[in-house]
XYZ file of C-alpha atoms in Angstrom:
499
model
C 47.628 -124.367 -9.863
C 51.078 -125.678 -11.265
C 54.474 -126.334 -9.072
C 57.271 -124.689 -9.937
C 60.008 -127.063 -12.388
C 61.799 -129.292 -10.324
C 65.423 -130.228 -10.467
C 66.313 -133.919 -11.454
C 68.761 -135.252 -10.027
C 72.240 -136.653 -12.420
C 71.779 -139.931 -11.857
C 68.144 -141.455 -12.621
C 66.593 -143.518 -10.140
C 65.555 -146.447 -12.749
C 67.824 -148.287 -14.332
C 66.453 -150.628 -16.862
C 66.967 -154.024 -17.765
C 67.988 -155.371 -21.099
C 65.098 -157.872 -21.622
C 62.569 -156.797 -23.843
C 58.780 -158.716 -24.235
C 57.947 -158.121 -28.499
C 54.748 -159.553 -29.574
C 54.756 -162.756 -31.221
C 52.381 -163.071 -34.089
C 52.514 -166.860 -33.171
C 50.302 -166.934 -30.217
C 47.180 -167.838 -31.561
C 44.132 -169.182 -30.063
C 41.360 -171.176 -32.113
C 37.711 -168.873 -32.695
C 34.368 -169.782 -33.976
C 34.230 -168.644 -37.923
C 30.798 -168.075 -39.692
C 31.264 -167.404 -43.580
C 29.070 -164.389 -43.855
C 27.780 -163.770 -40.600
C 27.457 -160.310 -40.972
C 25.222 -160.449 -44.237
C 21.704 -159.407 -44.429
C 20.523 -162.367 -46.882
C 18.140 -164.924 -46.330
C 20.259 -167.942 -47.091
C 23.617 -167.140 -45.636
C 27.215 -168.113 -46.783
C 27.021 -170.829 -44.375
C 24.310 -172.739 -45.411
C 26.091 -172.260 -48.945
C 29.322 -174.056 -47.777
C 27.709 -176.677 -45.394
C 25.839 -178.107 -48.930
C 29.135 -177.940 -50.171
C 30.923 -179.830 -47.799
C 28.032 -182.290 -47.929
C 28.708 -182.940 -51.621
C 32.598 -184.392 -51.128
C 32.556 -187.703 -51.518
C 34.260 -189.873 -48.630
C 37.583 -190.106 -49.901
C 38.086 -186.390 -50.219
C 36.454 -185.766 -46.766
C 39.220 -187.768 -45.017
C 42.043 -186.404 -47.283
C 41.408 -182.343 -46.878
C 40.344 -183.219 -42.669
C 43.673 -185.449 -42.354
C 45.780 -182.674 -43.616
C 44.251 -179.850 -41.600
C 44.507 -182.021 -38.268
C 47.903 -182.647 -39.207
C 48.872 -178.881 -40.291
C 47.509 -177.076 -37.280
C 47.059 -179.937 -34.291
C 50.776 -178.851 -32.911
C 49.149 -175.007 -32.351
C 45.829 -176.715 -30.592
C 44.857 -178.447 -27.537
C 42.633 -181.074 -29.021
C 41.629 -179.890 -32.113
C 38.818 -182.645 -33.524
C 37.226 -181.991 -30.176
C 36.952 -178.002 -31.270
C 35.765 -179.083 -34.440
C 33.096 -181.199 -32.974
C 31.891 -177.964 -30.706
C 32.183 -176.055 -33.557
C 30.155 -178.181 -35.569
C 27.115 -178.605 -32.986
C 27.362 -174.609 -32.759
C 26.663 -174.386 -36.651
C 24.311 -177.607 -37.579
C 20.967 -175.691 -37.680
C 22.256 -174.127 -40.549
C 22.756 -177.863 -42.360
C 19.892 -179.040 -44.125
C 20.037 -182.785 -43.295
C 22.304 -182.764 -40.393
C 21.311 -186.469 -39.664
C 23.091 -187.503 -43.175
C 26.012 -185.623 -42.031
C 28.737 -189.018 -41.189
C 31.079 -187.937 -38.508
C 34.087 -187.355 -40.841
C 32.110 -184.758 -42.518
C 30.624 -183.339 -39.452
C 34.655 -182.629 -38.219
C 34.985 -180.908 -41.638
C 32.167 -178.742 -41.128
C 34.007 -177.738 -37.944
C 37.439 -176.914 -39.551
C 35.409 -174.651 -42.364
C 33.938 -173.291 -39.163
C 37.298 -172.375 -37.769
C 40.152 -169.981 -37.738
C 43.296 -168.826 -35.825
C 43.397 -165.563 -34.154
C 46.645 -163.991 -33.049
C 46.175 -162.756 -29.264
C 49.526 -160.241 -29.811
C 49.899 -159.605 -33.570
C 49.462 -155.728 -32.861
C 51.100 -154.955 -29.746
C 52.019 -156.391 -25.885
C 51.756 -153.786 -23.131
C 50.790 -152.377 -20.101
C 51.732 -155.172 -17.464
C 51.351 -155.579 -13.736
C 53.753 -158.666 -11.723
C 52.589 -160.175 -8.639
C 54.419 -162.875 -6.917
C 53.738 -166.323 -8.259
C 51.809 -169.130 -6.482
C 54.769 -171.446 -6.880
C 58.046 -170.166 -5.337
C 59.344 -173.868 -5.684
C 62.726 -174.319 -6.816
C 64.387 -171.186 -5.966
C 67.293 -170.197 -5.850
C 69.145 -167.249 -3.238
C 67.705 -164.539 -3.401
C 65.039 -165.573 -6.380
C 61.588 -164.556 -6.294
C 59.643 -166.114 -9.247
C 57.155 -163.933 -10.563
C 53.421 -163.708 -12.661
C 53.046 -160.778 -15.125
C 49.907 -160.232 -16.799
C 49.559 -158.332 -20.225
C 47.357 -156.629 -22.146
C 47.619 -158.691 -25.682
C 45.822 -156.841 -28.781
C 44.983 -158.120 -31.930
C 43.458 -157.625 -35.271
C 40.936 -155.369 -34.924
C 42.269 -153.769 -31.907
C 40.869 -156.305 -29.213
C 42.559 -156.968 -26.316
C 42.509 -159.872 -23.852
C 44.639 -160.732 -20.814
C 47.813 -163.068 -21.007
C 50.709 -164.010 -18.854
C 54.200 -164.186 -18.171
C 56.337 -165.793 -15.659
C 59.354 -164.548 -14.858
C 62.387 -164.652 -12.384
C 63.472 -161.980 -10.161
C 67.284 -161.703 -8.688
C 69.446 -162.549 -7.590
C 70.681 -158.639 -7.574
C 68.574 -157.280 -10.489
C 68.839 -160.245 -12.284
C 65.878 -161.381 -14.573
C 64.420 -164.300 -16.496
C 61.539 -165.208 -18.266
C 59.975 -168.476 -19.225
C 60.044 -168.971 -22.756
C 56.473 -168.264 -23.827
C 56.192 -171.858 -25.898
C 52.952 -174.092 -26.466
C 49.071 -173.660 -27.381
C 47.353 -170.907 -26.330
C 44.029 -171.901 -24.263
C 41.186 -169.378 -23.866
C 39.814 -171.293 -20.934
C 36.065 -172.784 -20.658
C 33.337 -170.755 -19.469
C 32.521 -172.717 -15.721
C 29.645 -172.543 -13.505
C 30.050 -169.282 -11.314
C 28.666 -168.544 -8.084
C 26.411 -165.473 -7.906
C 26.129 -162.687 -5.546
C 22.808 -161.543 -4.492
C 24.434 -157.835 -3.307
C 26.456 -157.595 -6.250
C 23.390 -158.066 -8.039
C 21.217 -155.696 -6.117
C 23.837 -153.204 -6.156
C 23.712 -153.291 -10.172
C 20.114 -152.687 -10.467
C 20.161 -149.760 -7.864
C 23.238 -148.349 -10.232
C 20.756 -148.810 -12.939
C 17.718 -147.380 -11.545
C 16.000 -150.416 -11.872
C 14.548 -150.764 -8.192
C 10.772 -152.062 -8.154
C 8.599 -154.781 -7.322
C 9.295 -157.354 -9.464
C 13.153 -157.016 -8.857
C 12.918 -156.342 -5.334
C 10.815 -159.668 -5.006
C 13.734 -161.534 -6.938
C 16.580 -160.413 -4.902
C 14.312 -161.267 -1.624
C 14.115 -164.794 -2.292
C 17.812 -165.244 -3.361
C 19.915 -166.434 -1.220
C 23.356 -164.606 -0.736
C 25.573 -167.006 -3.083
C 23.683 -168.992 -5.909
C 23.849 -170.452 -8.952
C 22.274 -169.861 -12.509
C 19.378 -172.883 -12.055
C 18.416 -171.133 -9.046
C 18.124 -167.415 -10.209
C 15.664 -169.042 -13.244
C 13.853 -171.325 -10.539
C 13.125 -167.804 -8.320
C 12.107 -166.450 -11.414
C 9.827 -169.041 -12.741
C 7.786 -168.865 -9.403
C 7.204 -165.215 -9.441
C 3.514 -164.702 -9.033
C 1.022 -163.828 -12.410
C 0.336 -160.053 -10.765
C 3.815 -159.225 -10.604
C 4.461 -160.340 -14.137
C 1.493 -158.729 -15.384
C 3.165 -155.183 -14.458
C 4.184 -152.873 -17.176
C 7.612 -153.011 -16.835
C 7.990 -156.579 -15.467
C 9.552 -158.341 -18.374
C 12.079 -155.235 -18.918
C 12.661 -155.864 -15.287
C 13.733 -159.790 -16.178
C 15.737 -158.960 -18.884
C 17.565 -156.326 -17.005
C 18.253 -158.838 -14.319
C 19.474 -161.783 -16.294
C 21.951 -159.071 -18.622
C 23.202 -158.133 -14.842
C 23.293 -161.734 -13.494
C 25.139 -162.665 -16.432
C 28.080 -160.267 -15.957
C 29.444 -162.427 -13.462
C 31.044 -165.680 -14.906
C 34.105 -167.992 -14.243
C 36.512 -169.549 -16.473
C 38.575 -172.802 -16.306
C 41.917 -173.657 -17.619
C 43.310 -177.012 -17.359
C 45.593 -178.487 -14.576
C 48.266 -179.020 -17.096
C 48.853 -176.001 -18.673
C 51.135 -173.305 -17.705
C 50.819 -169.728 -16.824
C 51.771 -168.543 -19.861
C 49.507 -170.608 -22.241
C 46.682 -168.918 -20.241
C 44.408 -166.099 -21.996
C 41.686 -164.097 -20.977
C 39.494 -164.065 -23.446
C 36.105 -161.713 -23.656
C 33.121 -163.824 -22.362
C 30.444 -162.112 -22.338
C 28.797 -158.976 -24.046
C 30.100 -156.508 -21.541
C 33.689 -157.168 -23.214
C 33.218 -158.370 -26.552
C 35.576 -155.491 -28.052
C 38.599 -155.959 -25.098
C 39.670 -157.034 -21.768
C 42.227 -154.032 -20.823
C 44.807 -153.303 -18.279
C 44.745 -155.874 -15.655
C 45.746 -154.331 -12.713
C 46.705 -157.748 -10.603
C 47.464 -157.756 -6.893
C 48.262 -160.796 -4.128
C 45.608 -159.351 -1.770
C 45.530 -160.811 2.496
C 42.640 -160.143 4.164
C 41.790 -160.352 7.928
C 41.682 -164.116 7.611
C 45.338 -164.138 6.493
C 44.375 -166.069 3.830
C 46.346 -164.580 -0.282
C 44.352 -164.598 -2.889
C 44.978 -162.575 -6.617
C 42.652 -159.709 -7.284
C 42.576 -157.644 -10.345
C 41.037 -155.464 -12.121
C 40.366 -154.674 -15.414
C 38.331 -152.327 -18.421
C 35.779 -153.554 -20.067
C 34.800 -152.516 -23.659
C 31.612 -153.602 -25.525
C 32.408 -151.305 -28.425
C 30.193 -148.243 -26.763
C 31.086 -147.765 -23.312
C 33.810 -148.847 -20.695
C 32.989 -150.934 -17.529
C 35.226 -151.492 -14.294
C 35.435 -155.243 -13.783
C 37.054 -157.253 -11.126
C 38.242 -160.954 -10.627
C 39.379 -163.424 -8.102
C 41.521 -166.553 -8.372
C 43.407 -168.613 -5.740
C 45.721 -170.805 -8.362
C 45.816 -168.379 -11.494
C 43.628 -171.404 -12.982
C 40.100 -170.712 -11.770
C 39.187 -167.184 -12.495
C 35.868 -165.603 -10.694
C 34.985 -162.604 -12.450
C 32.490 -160.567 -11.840
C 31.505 -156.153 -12.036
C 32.366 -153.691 -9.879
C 29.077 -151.045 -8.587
C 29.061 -147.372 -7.493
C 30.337 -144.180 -8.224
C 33.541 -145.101 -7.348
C 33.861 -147.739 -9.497
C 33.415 -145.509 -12.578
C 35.662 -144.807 -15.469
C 39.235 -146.514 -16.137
C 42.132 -147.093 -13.852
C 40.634 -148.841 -10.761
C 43.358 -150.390 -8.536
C 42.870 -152.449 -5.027
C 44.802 -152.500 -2.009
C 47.147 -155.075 -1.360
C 45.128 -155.338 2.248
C 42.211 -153.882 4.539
C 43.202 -150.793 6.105
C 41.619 -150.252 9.638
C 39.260 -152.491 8.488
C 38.192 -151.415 4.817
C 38.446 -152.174 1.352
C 39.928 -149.299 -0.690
C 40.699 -149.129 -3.797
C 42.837 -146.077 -5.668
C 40.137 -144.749 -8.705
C 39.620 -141.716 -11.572
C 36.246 -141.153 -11.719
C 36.957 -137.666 -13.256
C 39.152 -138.816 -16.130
C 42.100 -136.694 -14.654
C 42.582 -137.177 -11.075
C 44.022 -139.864 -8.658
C 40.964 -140.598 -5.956
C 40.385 -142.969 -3.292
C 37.099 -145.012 -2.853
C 35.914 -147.323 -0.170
C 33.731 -150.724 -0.634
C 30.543 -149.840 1.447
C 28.506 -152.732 2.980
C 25.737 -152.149 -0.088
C 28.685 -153.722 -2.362
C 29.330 -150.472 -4.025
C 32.358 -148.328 -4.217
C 31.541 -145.122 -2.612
C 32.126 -141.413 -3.981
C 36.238 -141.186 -3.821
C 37.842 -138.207 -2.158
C 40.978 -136.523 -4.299
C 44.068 -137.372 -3.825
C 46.225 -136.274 -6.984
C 45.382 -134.177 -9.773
C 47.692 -132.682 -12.705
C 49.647 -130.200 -11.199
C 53.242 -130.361 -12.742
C 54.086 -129.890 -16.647
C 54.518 -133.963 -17.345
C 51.025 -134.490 -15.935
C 49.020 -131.047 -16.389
C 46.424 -133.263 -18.914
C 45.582 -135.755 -16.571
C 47.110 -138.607 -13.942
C 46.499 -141.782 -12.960
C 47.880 -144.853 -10.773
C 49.993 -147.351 -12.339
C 48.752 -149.929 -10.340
C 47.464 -151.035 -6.913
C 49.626 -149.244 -3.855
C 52.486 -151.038 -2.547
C 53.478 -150.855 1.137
C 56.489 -149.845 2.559
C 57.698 -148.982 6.324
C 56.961 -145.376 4.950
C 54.130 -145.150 3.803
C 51.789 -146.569 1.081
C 54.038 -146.235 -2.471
C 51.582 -145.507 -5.439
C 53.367 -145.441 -8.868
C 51.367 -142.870 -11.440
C 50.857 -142.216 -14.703
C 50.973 -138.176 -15.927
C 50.452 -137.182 -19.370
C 52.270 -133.930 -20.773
C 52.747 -132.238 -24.191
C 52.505 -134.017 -27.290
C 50.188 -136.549 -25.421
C 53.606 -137.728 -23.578
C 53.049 -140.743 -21.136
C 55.491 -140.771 -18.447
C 55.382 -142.798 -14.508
C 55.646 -141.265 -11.642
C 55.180 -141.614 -7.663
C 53.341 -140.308 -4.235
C 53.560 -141.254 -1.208
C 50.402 -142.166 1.326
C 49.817 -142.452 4.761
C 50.201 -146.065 5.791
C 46.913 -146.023 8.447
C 45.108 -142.930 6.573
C 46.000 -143.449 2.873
C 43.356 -140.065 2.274
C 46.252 -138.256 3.126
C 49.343 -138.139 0.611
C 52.179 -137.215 2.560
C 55.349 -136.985 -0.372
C 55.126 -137.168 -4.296
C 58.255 -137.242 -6.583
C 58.236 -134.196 -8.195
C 59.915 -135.164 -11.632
C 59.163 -138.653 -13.691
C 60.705 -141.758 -12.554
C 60.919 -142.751 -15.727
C 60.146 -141.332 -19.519
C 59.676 -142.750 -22.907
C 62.998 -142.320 -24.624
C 65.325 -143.828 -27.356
C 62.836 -146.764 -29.316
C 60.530 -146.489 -26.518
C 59.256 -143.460 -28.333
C 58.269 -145.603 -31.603
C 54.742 -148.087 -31.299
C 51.250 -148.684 -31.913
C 50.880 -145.486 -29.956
C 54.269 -143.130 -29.836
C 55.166 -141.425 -26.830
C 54.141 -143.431 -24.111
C 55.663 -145.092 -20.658
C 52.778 -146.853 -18.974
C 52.269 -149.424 -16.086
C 49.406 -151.042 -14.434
C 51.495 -152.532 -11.808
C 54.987 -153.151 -9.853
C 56.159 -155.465 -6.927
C 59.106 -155.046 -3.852
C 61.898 -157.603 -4.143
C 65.254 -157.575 -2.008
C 65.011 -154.086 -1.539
C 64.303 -153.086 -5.025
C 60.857 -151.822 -6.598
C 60.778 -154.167 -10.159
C 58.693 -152.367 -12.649
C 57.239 -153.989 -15.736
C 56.225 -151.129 -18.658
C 54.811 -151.181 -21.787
C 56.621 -148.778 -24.164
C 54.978 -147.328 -27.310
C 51.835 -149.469 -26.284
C 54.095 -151.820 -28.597
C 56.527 -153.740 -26.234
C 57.008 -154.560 -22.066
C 60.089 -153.322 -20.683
C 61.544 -153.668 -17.439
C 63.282 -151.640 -14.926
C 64.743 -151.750 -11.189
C 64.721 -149.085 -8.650
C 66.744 -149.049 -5.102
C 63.374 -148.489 -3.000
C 65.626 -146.399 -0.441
C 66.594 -143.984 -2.670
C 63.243 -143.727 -4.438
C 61.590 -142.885 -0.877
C 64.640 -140.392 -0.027
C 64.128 -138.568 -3.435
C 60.534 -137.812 -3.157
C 59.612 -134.426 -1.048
C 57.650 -134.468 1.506
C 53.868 -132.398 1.326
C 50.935 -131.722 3.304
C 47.578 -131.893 1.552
């Protein structure tokens, strides 16, 4: 049932800042390219232009290789050394790879080759979470990491980053966003055997063969051991029916978790997250980061994100220490389903929650059960008011605050109208909400109206500085905004409920 309209105050509660993120056509990173990879033929394109390449006499070789390395090695991190990878991924296709000399094995690699732009269709939805590095400070400063959702040709999105500077006051800076573009190397990652088992339970795939598997893991491993387990499994077992479906299943589970590397010396903002896996070949979405302190006092930076394979959506989270080393790996159980998962800051009396939307229109709360899944949620804000009768979300993980646990939300109104607004939850049972703001905090007006997709204010995270909540938007699902709110009156403004 609806609330009656509410009365805005005259003066809103966020002011916004000037400073306005565009996306920059620019940022490219470097891709594999296969000439007609998507053809049905027997001898492809790329056999075609391999024999071609072949043909060019010495001279020629050097010439057209010299002026690509020259042309494009200011946008690359070592670009013969891509060409060489590229290359080795693409010589089966060469006929007499062994005649190949190594000036015309680079060559192959540069056909092989092309620039994608991370941002050439839009930059939005960011969360901020205080940087690693606070070094260097001024009063009153707070430096800052902001991750974005980047989307490109063919509407796929990845993760990038920003790093910015917060106050003095509501003053605000950002690093110019200069440099290659790295899309990190895949690195060994360290398994979970209840992650694991928690996937094939989702997936009803709970028998002998896998239950013998995940008996003789231990609880971390690596990929050698997982095959060495499975290369010792006894003939009977893989003489069942279903025991090679059971295999596969595991491996396309085992796989889902993965880390990626970036190098010491690049900076924050030369960073992407880049789809790694089959899981999230068509987009990496709406990282929702946040610097998370468990019992052990010990920050680390959690996030989560959407996955998109083209088909279906899946809730994925990662871990880093140094926004270097990502750990990234999927999230099980019912609570864990659908878009818009966001983690608490810290335990509460002891558990891992997480906010959730499991129902495509309402605000829930989950818990992380000792099986490693996210458990059933239990409501905590559906559409009720005119901005948000289609559906609402959270706008990010919950921020605390003397009064209670702050939770910034998304409603969407008429006209498919995105606009952010706010509850309030009990600090030591955050089941409970205990005040909402009954109007938006703040609407798409003005150009904020005009983008990739019109009509739309949306967040996926903000952060407490000196008083003031700083909010990072994406408007239009074109552009990142920014605005300021005095946390005191925020609180004051919202009404207080009992649900």
């Amino acid at each position: 049932m609806s609330s009656p309209v509410s009365r805005r105050p005259a003066a809103p509660l966020a002011e916004r800042q000037s400073l306005v993120l565009t996306p920059d056509p620019g940022r490219v990173i470097i891709k594999l390219f296969v000439p007609g990879e998507d053809s049905a033929v027997v001898r492809t394109r790329a056999h075609a232009l391999i024999d071609r390449i072949a043909e060019l006499p010495g001279e020629e070789v050097e010439q057209l290789l010299g002026e690509t390395v020259a042309e494009f090695a200011g946008r690359h991190r070592d670009l013969e050394s891509t060409f060489r990878h590229h290359f080795d991924l693409v010589r089966h296709r060469a006929e007499n790879v062994d005649e190949l000399s190594p000036h015309h094995r680079l060559l192959v690699g540069a056909y092989f080759t092309h620039e994608y732009a991370v941002e050439a269709a839009a930059l939005c939805n960011p969360s901020v979470v205080a940087h690693p590095d606070q070094s260097g400070l001024g009063a009153g400063q707070l430096r800052a990491a902001v991750s974005v959702r980047q989307i490109g040709e063919g509407h796929l999105s990845s993760i990038g980053f920003v790093t910015a500077v917060l106050g003095p006051g509501t003053d605000l800076t950002v690093t110019e966003r200069t440099g290659p573009l790295v899309a990190g190397d895949r690195a060994e990652a360290r398994h979970r055997r209840d992650l694991l088992a928690a996937g094939m339970a989702d997936e009803g795939w709970d028998n002998e063969v896998s239950a013998t598997v995940l008996g003789a893991l231990p609880e971390h491993f690596d990929d050698a051991a997982f095959e060495g387990i499975i290369s010792e499994l006894p003939s009977d077992l893989l003489a069942r029916e279903n025991a090679m479906e059971t295999l596969e299943q595991l491996r396309r589970m085992n796989a889902g978790s993965y880390a990626t590397d970036f190098p010491a010396d690049t900076l924050l903002h030369q960073r992407v997250l880049w789809p790694a896996n089959a899981i999230e070949s068509r987009g990496m979405e709406d990282a929702r980061f946040v610097r998370f302190v468990g019992d052990d006092g010990v920050p680390v930076y959690q996030a989560t994100y959407t996955a998109y394979d083209g088909l279906a959506i899946a809730t994925r989270g990662l871990c880093t220490t140094d926004l270097r080393r990502f750990e990234i790996e999927p999230m099980r159980g019912p609570g864990a389903r659908n878009k818009g998962v966001a983690l608490f800051p810290r335990p509460v009396a002891g558990r891992r929650l997480a906010l959730c939307r499991t129902d495509g229109e309402t605000i829930g709360l989950t818990v992380l059960g000792p099986d490693a899944r996210w458990t059933e949620p239990v409501a905590l804000h559906g559409p009720r008011r005119g901005w948000e009768l289609t559906q609402t979300g959270n706008c990010g993980s919950p921020i605390e605050t003397d009064a209670g646990w702050l939770v910034l939300t998304h409603g969407v109104g008429t006209m498919r109208r995105y606009a952010i607004g706010a509850i309030l939850l009990d600090l030591r049972h955050p089941e409970r909400v205990v005040a909402e703001l009954t109007y938006p905090l703040l609407a798409p007006g003005g150009n904020e109206r005009e983008g990739y997709v019109p009509n739309v204010i949306y967040s996926c995270g903000g952060l407490i500085h000196a008083g003031l909540l700083w909010l990072p938007y994406g408007a239009g699902d074109a552009r990142v905004g920014f605005a300021t709110i005095e946390v005191d009156a925020l609180l004051a403004a919202m009404t207080p409920v009992n649900r």
